[in-house]
Amino acid sequence: SAVISQKPSRDICQRGTSLTIQCQVDSQVTMMFWYRQQPGQSLTLIATANQGSEATYESGFVIDKFPISRPNLTFSTLTVSNMSPEDSSIYLCSGGDDYGYTFGSGTRLTVV
Amino acid sequence: GENVEQHPSTLSVQEGDSAVIKCTYSDSASNYFPWYKQELGKRPQLIIDIRSNVGEKKDQRIAVTLNKTAKHFSLHITETQPEDSAVYFCAPNQAGTALIFGKGTTLSVSS
C-alpha cells in the first residue's frame, strides 16, 4: 500500500495567519482526502482533493478557509487560512484506491 | 450520506479475553468495510478489511464479519494482548469515495 509523507508534523501559528500542509505519496493514487481530528475524537472529512480540478468540500468546510491543491496523482496541499484558535486540531491526509487507503502522520496545529 | 454508528464506545477486557466491536452503517451502496487502529499520537493503521462479496475474513487473531442485509459489520479480536490497547475505528464506504469514520472504540486490555 502507498506510503504518505506529511509535513509539517506540528506547528504553532499566530491567529490570522495561514499554514500550508503538504502530503507526498510514494506512488500514484486515485483518491486523496483531507481530514481533521480533534483530540480524543474521530476523523472528520474536510474534502476530497481532485487531481487537476477544484476540491469537493463537505458540509461545514469552504474553499476560502481550506483551499486545497492536487496538481498530480502523488501530491496535495491543504491550507488553513486566516486561522483562529478554533482551528487548532490534527490534520491528516489520506490516499488510496479501491485496494485500500493509508494516512499521513498528521499535522498537529496550535493557533495562539 | 453515510451514517455510521459504532458500539461500544469503550471496552475493557482482561488479557487473553476476546473483544468485539460492532459498526452499523446506513448506505446500502457501501461495499468496502475496513477497520483502523489508532494508537495515541499515531496515524490510523488499517488492520483488516472486507468487501461486500465476502461474509468473513480472518487474519491471525483478528477477524471481521459482515452482514450486508442488516448493514453491520464487526471486528473480533481473540486472545487480546496489552498492545491491542488503542482506539479502533470502522470506516465503511463505497469504492471511489471517502472513508466515513465511526466515533471510535477505546479498547483497554489489562494484564
PDB file of C-alpha atoms in Angstrom:
ATOM      1  CA  SER A   1       0.000   0.000   0.000  1.00  0.00           C
ATOM      2  CA  ALA A   2       1.029   3.610  -0.540  1.00  0.00           C
ATOM      3  CA  VAL A   3       3.250   5.439   1.935  1.00  0.00           C
ATOM      4  CA  ILE A   4       2.359   9.058   2.623  1.00  0.00           C
ATOM      5  CA  SER A   5       4.785  11.666   3.937  1.00  0.00           C
ATOM      6  CA  GLN A   6       3.135  14.663   5.557  1.00  0.00           C
ATOM      7  CA  LYS A   7       4.726  17.883   6.740  1.00  0.00           C
ATOM      8  CA  PRO A   8       4.998  19.790   8.913  1.00  0.00           C
ATOM      9  CA  SER A   9       4.377  17.371  11.754  1.00  0.00           C
ATOM     10  CA  ARG A  10       3.410  20.200  14.053  1.00  0.00           C
ATOM     11  CA  ASP A  11       3.280  23.975  14.131  1.00  0.00           C
ATOM     12  CA  ILE A  12       2.271  26.808  16.413  1.00  0.00           C
ATOM     13  CA  CYS A  13       0.781  29.710  14.479  1.00  0.00           C
ATOM     14  CA  GLN A  14      -0.482  33.174  15.226  1.00  0.00           C
ATOM     15  CA  ARG A  15      -4.148  33.865  14.687  1.00  0.00           C
ATOM     16  CA  GLY A  16      -4.923  35.499  11.372  1.00  0.00           C
ATOM     17  CA  THR A  17      -2.076  33.763   9.548  1.00  0.00           C
ATOM     18  CA  SER A  18      -2.177  30.783   7.186  1.00  0.00           C
ATOM     19  CA  LEU A  19      -0.438  27.402   7.183  1.00  0.00           C
ATOM     20  CA  THR A  20       0.038  25.068   4.249  1.00  0.00           C
ATOM     21  CA  ILE A  21       0.311  21.337   4.889  1.00  0.00           C
ATOM     22  CA  GLN A  22       1.850  19.065   2.273  1.00  0.00           C
ATOM     23  CA  CYS A  23       1.369  15.387   1.530  1.00  0.00           C
ATOM     24  CA  GLN A  24       3.572  13.379  -0.787  1.00  0.00           C
ATOM     25  CA  VAL A  25       2.639   9.833  -1.789  1.00  0.00           C
ATOM     26  CA  ASP A  26       5.268   7.341  -2.891  1.00  0.00           C
ATOM     27  CA  SER A  27       3.063   6.057  -5.712  1.00  0.00           C
ATOM     28  CA  GLN A  28       0.198   7.296  -7.803  1.00  0.00           C
ATOM     29  CA  VAL A  29      -3.127   7.033  -6.019  1.00  0.00           C
ATOM     30  CA  THR A  30      -6.586   7.526  -7.402  1.00  0.00           C
ATOM     31  CA  MET A  31      -8.044   9.285  -4.412  1.00  0.00           C
ATOM     32  CA  MET A  32      -6.735  11.770  -1.855  1.00  0.00           C
ATOM     33  CA  PHE A  33      -8.626  13.240   1.066  1.00  0.00           C
ATOM     34  CA  TRP A  34      -8.108  15.622   3.943  1.00  0.00           C
ATOM     35  CA  TYR A  35      -9.424  15.014   7.464  1.00  0.00           C
ATOM     36  CA  ARG A  36      -9.456  16.870  10.750  1.00  0.00           C
ATOM     37  CA  GLN A  37      -9.231  15.121  14.101  1.00  0.00           C
ATOM     38  CA  GLN A  38      -9.820  16.881  17.393  1.00  0.00           C
ATOM     39  CA  PRO A  39      -8.032  15.298  20.373  1.00  0.00           C
ATOM     40  CA  GLY A  40      -9.918  12.252  21.595  1.00  0.00           C
ATOM     41  CA  GLN A  41     -12.376  12.331  18.721  1.00  0.00           C
ATOM     42  CA  SER A  42     -12.939  10.684  15.366  1.00  0.00           C
ATOM     43  CA  LEU A  43     -11.782  11.817  11.957  1.00  0.00           C
ATOM     44  CA  THR A  44     -13.975  14.320  10.131  1.00  0.00           C
ATOM     45  CA  LEU A  45     -13.727  14.563   6.366  1.00  0.00           C
ATOM     46  CA  ILE A  46     -12.862  18.064   5.152  1.00  0.00           C
ATOM     47  CA  ALA A  47     -12.697  17.484   1.409  1.00  0.00           C
ATOM     48  CA  THR A  48     -11.770  15.249  -1.472  1.00  0.00           C
ATOM     49  CA  ALA A  49      -8.736  16.527  -3.346  1.00  0.00           C
ATOM     50  CA  ASN A  50      -9.379  16.172  -7.058  1.00  0.00           C
ATOM     51  CA  GLN A  51      -6.448  15.985  -9.412  1.00  0.00           C
ATOM     52  CA  GLY A  52      -6.372  18.990 -11.711  1.00  0.00           C
ATOM     53  CA  SER A  53      -9.676  20.443 -10.551  1.00  0.00           C
ATOM     54  CA  GLU A  54     -11.334  22.064  -7.555  1.00  0.00           C
ATOM     55  CA  ALA A  55     -11.677  20.030  -4.394  1.00  0.00           C
ATOM     56  CA  THR A  56     -15.045  18.742  -3.232  1.00  0.00           C
ATOM     57  CA  TYR A  57     -15.849  20.049   0.241  1.00  0.00           C
ATOM     58  CA  GLU A  58     -18.013  18.522   2.942  1.00  0.00           C
ATOM     59  CA  SER A  59     -20.726  20.447   4.696  1.00  0.00           C
ATOM     60  CA  GLY A  60     -19.238  22.979   7.073  1.00  0.00           C
ATOM     61  CA  PHE A  61     -15.959  23.378   5.183  1.00  0.00           C
ATOM     62  CA  VAL A  62     -15.394  26.016   2.496  1.00  0.00           C
ATOM     63  CA  ILE A  63     -12.740  26.651  -0.090  1.00  0.00           C
ATOM     64  CA  ASP A  64     -11.880  30.127   1.164  1.00  0.00           C
ATOM     65  CA  LYS A  65     -10.973  28.726   4.567  1.00  0.00           C
ATOM     66  CA  PHE A  66      -9.378  25.445   3.432  1.00  0.00           C
ATOM     67  CA  PRO A  67      -8.012  25.810  -0.100  1.00  0.00           C
ATOM     68  CA  ILE A  68      -6.710  22.505  -1.444  1.00  0.00           C
ATOM     69  CA  SER A  69      -4.483  21.750  -4.375  1.00  0.00           C
ATOM     70  CA  ARG A  70      -3.715  18.476  -6.106  1.00  0.00           C
ATOM     71  CA  PRO A  71      -1.533  19.097  -9.130  1.00  0.00           C
ATOM     72  CA  ASN A  72      -0.809  15.400  -9.782  1.00  0.00           C
ATOM     73  CA  LEU A  73      -1.586  11.902  -8.528  1.00  0.00           C
ATOM     74  CA  THR A  74       1.107  11.898  -5.815  1.00  0.00           C
ATOM     75  CA  PHE A  75       0.904  15.326  -4.148  1.00  0.00           C
ATOM     76  CA  SER A  76      -1.637  17.503  -2.371  1.00  0.00           C
ATOM     77  CA  THR A  77      -1.667  20.539  -0.110  1.00  0.00           C
ATOM     78  CA  LEU A  78      -4.183  21.879   2.383  1.00  0.00           C
ATOM     79  CA  THR A  79      -4.009  25.485   3.531  1.00  0.00           C
ATOM     80  CA  VAL A  80      -5.686  26.585   6.724  1.00  0.00           C
ATOM     81  CA  SER A  81      -6.397  30.274   6.145  1.00  0.00           C
ATOM     82  CA  ASN A  82      -6.953  33.187   8.495  1.00  0.00           C
ATOM     83  CA  MET A  83      -6.516  30.906  11.455  1.00  0.00           C
ATOM     84  CA  SER A  84      -8.295  31.200  14.770  1.00  0.00           C
ATOM     85  CA  PRO A  85      -7.848  29.133  17.955  1.00  0.00           C
ATOM     86  CA  GLU A  86     -10.829  27.004  16.858  1.00  0.00           C
ATOM     87  CA  ASP A  87      -8.675  25.691  14.007  1.00  0.00           C
ATOM     88  CA  SER A  88      -6.322  24.041  16.499  1.00  0.00           C
ATOM     89  CA  SER A  89      -6.514  20.361  15.625  1.00  0.00           C
ATOM     90  CA  ILE A  90      -4.731  17.498  13.923  1.00  0.00           C
ATOM     91  CA  TYR A  91      -4.990  17.492  10.145  1.00  0.00           C
ATOM     92  CA  LEU A  92      -4.429  14.263   8.220  1.00  0.00           C
ATOM     93  CA  CYS A  93      -4.254  13.457   4.563  1.00  0.00           C
ATOM     94  CA  SER A  94      -5.250  10.100   3.154  1.00  0.00           C
ATOM     95  CA  GLY A  95      -4.682   8.439  -0.179  1.00  0.00           C
ATOM     96  CA  GLY A  96      -5.507   5.218  -1.894  1.00  0.00           C
ATOM     97  CA  ASP A  97      -7.663   3.411  -4.337  1.00  0.00           C
ATOM     98  CA  ASP A  98     -10.069   0.510  -4.417  1.00  0.00           C
ATOM     99  CA  TYR A  99      -7.487  -1.632  -2.617  1.00  0.00           C
ATOM    100  CA  GLY A 100      -7.401   0.499   0.497  1.00  0.00           C
ATOM    101  CA  TYR A 101      -6.416   3.810   1.996  1.00  0.00           C
ATOM    102  CA  THR A 102      -3.433   4.918   4.049  1.00  0.00           C
ATOM    103  CA  PHE A 103      -2.804   8.044   6.075  1.00  0.00           C
ATOM    104  CA  GLY A 104      -0.128  10.615   6.537  1.00  0.00           C
ATOM    105  CA  SER A 105       1.328  11.006  10.007  1.00  0.00           C
ATOM    106  CA  GLY A 106      -0.723  14.119  10.684  1.00  0.00           C
ATOM    107  CA  THR A 107      -0.039  17.783  11.393  1.00  0.00           C
ATOM    108  CA  ARG A 108      -0.713  18.998  14.903  1.00  0.00           C
ATOM    109  CA  LEU A 109      -1.717  22.641  14.591  1.00  0.00           C
ATOM    110  CA  THR A 110      -1.955  25.008  17.525  1.00  0.00           C
ATOM    111  CA  VAL A 111      -3.246  28.529  16.925  1.00  0.00           C
ATOM    112  CA  VAL A 112      -2.410  31.120  19.566  1.00  0.00           C
TER     113      VAL A 112
ATOM    114  CA  GLY B   1     -24.729  10.432   3.109  1.00  0.00           C
ATOM    115  CA  GLU B   2     -23.353   7.597   5.170  1.00  0.00           C
ATOM    116  CA  ASN B   3     -24.370   7.467   8.837  1.00  0.00           C
ATOM    117  CA  VAL B   4     -22.002   5.308  10.886  1.00  0.00           C
ATOM    118  CA  GLU B   5     -22.549   4.143  14.436  1.00  0.00           C
ATOM    119  CA  GLN B   6     -20.006   2.191  16.431  1.00  0.00           C
ATOM    120  CA  HIS B   7     -20.515   0.333  19.716  1.00  0.00           C
ATOM    121  CA  PRO B   8     -19.341   0.192  22.377  1.00  0.00           C
ATOM    122  CA  SER B   9     -17.509   3.498  22.806  1.00  0.00           C
ATOM    123  CA  THR B  10     -15.219   1.958  25.424  1.00  0.00           C
ATOM    124  CA  LEU B  11     -14.309  -1.638  26.084  1.00  0.00           C
ATOM    125  CA  SER B  12     -12.159  -3.022  28.881  1.00  0.00           C
ATOM    126  CA  VAL B  13     -11.028  -6.644  28.839  1.00  0.00           C
ATOM    127  CA  GLN B  14      -8.525  -8.830  30.592  1.00  0.00           C
ATOM    128  CA  GLU B  15      -5.553 -10.099  28.659  1.00  0.00           C
ATOM    129  CA  GLY B  16      -6.486 -13.265  26.829  1.00  0.00           C
ATOM    130  CA  ASP B  17     -10.171 -12.402  26.570  1.00  0.00           C
ATOM    131  CA  SER B  18     -11.956 -11.696  23.296  1.00  0.00           C
ATOM    132  CA  ALA B  19     -13.206  -8.284  22.192  1.00  0.00           C
ATOM    133  CA  VAL B  20     -15.972  -7.494  19.742  1.00  0.00           C
ATOM    134  CA  ILE B  21     -16.790  -4.087  18.270  1.00  0.00           C
ATOM    135  CA  LYS B  22     -19.825  -3.530  16.089  1.00  0.00           C
ATOM    136  CA  CYS B  23     -20.339  -0.975  13.344  1.00  0.00           C
ATOM    137  CA  THR B  24     -23.706  -0.107  11.832  1.00  0.00           C
ATOM    138  CA  TYR B  25     -23.980   1.876   8.614  1.00  0.00           C
ATOM    139  CA  SER B  26     -26.841   3.362   6.622  1.00  0.00           C
ATOM    140  CA  ASP B  27     -25.749   3.470   2.976  1.00  0.00           C
ATOM    141  CA  SER B  28     -26.723   0.245   1.227  1.00  0.00           C
ATOM    142  CA  ALA B  29     -24.298   1.147  -1.588  1.00  0.00           C
ATOM    143  CA  SER B  30     -21.299   0.711   0.722  1.00  0.00           C
ATOM    144  CA  ASN B  31     -19.131  -2.148  -0.461  1.00  0.00           C
ATOM    145  CA  TYR B  32     -15.860  -1.735   1.439  1.00  0.00           C
ATOM    146  CA  PHE B  33     -15.640  -2.252   5.198  1.00  0.00           C
ATOM    147  CA  PRO B  34     -12.309  -1.536   6.898  1.00  0.00           C
ATOM    148  CA  TRP B  35     -11.223  -1.348  10.498  1.00  0.00           C
ATOM    149  CA  TYR B  36      -8.466   1.032  11.589  1.00  0.00           C
ATOM    150  CA  LYS B  37      -6.396   1.028  14.765  1.00  0.00           C
ATOM    151  CA  GLN B  38      -5.052   4.291  16.105  1.00  0.00           C
ATOM    152  CA  GLU B  39      -2.549   4.422  18.920  1.00  0.00           C
ATOM    153  CA  LEU B  40      -2.066   7.626  20.854  1.00  0.00           C
ATOM    154  CA  GLY B  41      -0.291  10.225  18.738  1.00  0.00           C
ATOM    155  CA  LYS B  42      -0.101   7.959  15.710  1.00  0.00           C
ATOM    156  CA  ARG B  43      -1.830   7.795  12.363  1.00  0.00           C
ATOM    157  CA  PRO B  44      -4.719   5.354  11.792  1.00  0.00           C
ATOM    158  CA  GLN B  45      -3.478   1.984  10.564  1.00  0.00           C
ATOM    159  CA  LEU B  46      -5.586  -0.434   8.544  1.00  0.00           C
ATOM    160  CA  ILE B  47      -5.785  -3.725  10.418  1.00  0.00           C
ATOM    161  CA  ILE B  48      -8.354  -5.641   8.419  1.00  0.00           C
ATOM    162  CA  ASP B  49     -10.929  -5.035   5.730  1.00  0.00           C
ATOM    163  CA  ILE B  50     -13.656  -6.906   3.933  1.00  0.00           C
ATOM    164  CA  ARG B  51     -15.581  -6.393   0.754  1.00  0.00           C
ATOM    165  CA  SER B  52     -19.262  -6.920   0.177  1.00  0.00           C
ATOM    166  CA  ASN B  53     -18.899 -10.207  -1.649  1.00  0.00           C
ATOM    167  CA  VAL B  54     -17.382 -11.877   1.416  1.00  0.00           C
ATOM    168  CA  GLY B  55     -19.039 -12.631   4.752  1.00  0.00           C
ATOM    169  CA  GLU B  56     -15.994 -13.157   6.932  1.00  0.00           C
ATOM    170  CA  LYS B  57     -12.252 -12.622   6.850  1.00  0.00           C
ATOM    171  CA  LYS B  58      -9.652 -13.653   9.356  1.00  0.00           C
ATOM    172  CA  ASP B  59      -6.040 -12.654   9.899  1.00  0.00           C
ATOM    173  CA  GLN B  60      -4.449 -14.421  12.857  1.00  0.00           C
ATOM    174  CA  ARG B  61      -6.164 -13.056  15.990  1.00  0.00           C
ATOM    175  CA  ILE B  62      -8.287 -10.546  14.112  1.00  0.00           C
ATOM    176  CA  ALA B  63     -11.452 -11.205  12.146  1.00  0.00           C
ATOM    177  CA  VAL B  64     -14.173  -9.151  10.530  1.00  0.00           C
ATOM    178  CA  THR B  65     -17.699 -10.359   9.839  1.00  0.00           C
ATOM    179  CA  LEU B  66     -20.193  -8.640   7.573  1.00  0.00           C
ATOM    180  CA  ASN B  67     -23.974  -8.754   7.490  1.00  0.00           C
ATOM    181  CA  LYS B  68     -24.993  -6.699   4.466  1.00  0.00           C
ATOM    182  CA  THR B  69     -28.677  -7.365   4.926  1.00  0.00           C
ATOM    183  CA  ALA B  70     -28.646  -5.871   8.402  1.00  0.00           C
ATOM    184  CA  LYS B  71     -25.994  -3.295   7.428  1.00  0.00           C
ATOM    185  CA  HIS B  72     -23.484  -4.012  10.110  1.00  0.00           C
ATOM    186  CA  PHE B  73     -20.015  -5.449  10.410  1.00  0.00           C
ATOM    187  CA  SER B  74     -17.971  -6.396  13.422  1.00  0.00           C
ATOM    188  CA  LEU B  75     -14.352  -6.588  14.487  1.00  0.00           C
ATOM    189  CA  HIS B  76     -13.350  -9.608  16.540  1.00  0.00           C
ATOM    190  CA  ILE B  77     -10.063  -9.769  18.425  1.00  0.00           C
ATOM    191  CA  THR B  78      -9.217 -13.021  20.175  1.00  0.00           C
ATOM    192  CA  GLU B  79      -6.563 -13.660  22.818  1.00  0.00           C
ATOM    193  CA  THR B  80      -6.194  -9.949  23.447  1.00  0.00           C
ATOM    194  CA  GLN B  81      -2.826  -8.565  24.468  1.00  0.00           C
ATOM    195  CA  PRO B  82      -1.875  -5.243  26.128  1.00  0.00           C
ATOM    196  CA  GLU B  83      -0.530  -3.994  22.799  1.00  0.00           C
ATOM    197  CA  ASP B  84      -4.054  -4.268  21.385  1.00  0.00           C
ATOM    198  CA  SER B  85      -4.983  -1.292  23.571  1.00  0.00           C
ATOM    199  CA  ALA B  86      -5.857   1.550  21.194  1.00  0.00           C
ATOM    200  CA  VAL B  87      -8.782   3.308  19.568  1.00  0.00           C
ATOM    201  CA  TYR B  88     -10.480   1.326  16.825  1.00  0.00           C
ATOM    202  CA  PHE B  89     -12.487   2.936  14.035  1.00  0.00           C
ATOM    203  CA  CYS B  90     -14.774   1.456  11.437  1.00  0.00           C
ATOM    204  CA  ALA B  91     -14.970   3.373   8.164  1.00  0.00           C
ATOM    205  CA  PRO B  92     -17.389   1.897   5.616  1.00  0.00           C
ATOM    206  CA  ASN B  93     -17.556   3.366   2.157  1.00  0.00           C
ATOM    207  CA  GLN B  94     -18.415   2.861  -1.462  1.00  0.00           C
ATOM    208  CA  ALA B  95     -15.463   2.294  -3.757  1.00  0.00           C
ATOM    209  CA  GLY B  96     -14.117   5.582  -5.076  1.00  0.00           C
ATOM    210  CA  THR B  97     -15.414   7.674  -2.204  1.00  0.00           C
ATOM    211  CA  ALA B  98     -14.013   8.836   1.111  1.00  0.00           C
ATOM    212  CA  LEU B  99     -13.958   6.766   4.264  1.00  0.00           C
ATOM    213  CA  ILE B 100     -16.563   7.916   6.776  1.00  0.00           C
ATOM    214  CA  PHE B 101     -15.379   7.102  10.270  1.00  0.00           C
ATOM    215  CA  GLY B 102     -17.366   5.916  13.236  1.00  0.00           C
ATOM    216  CA  LYS B 103     -16.812   7.673  16.549  1.00  0.00           C
ATOM    217  CA  GLY B 104     -14.318   5.067  17.671  1.00  0.00           C
ATOM    218  CA  THR B 105     -13.997   2.455  20.387  1.00  0.00           C
ATOM    219  CA  THR B 106     -11.330   2.753  23.042  1.00  0.00           C
ATOM    220  CA  LEU B 107     -10.100  -0.739  23.869  1.00  0.00           C
ATOM    221  CA  SER B 108      -8.160  -1.255  27.077  1.00  0.00           C
ATOM    222  CA  VAL B 109      -6.515  -4.604  27.702  1.00  0.00           C
ATOM    223  CA  SER B 110      -5.262  -5.113  31.216  1.00  0.00           C
ATOM    224  CA  SER B 111      -2.699  -7.725  32.134  1.00  0.00           C
TER     225      SER B 111
END
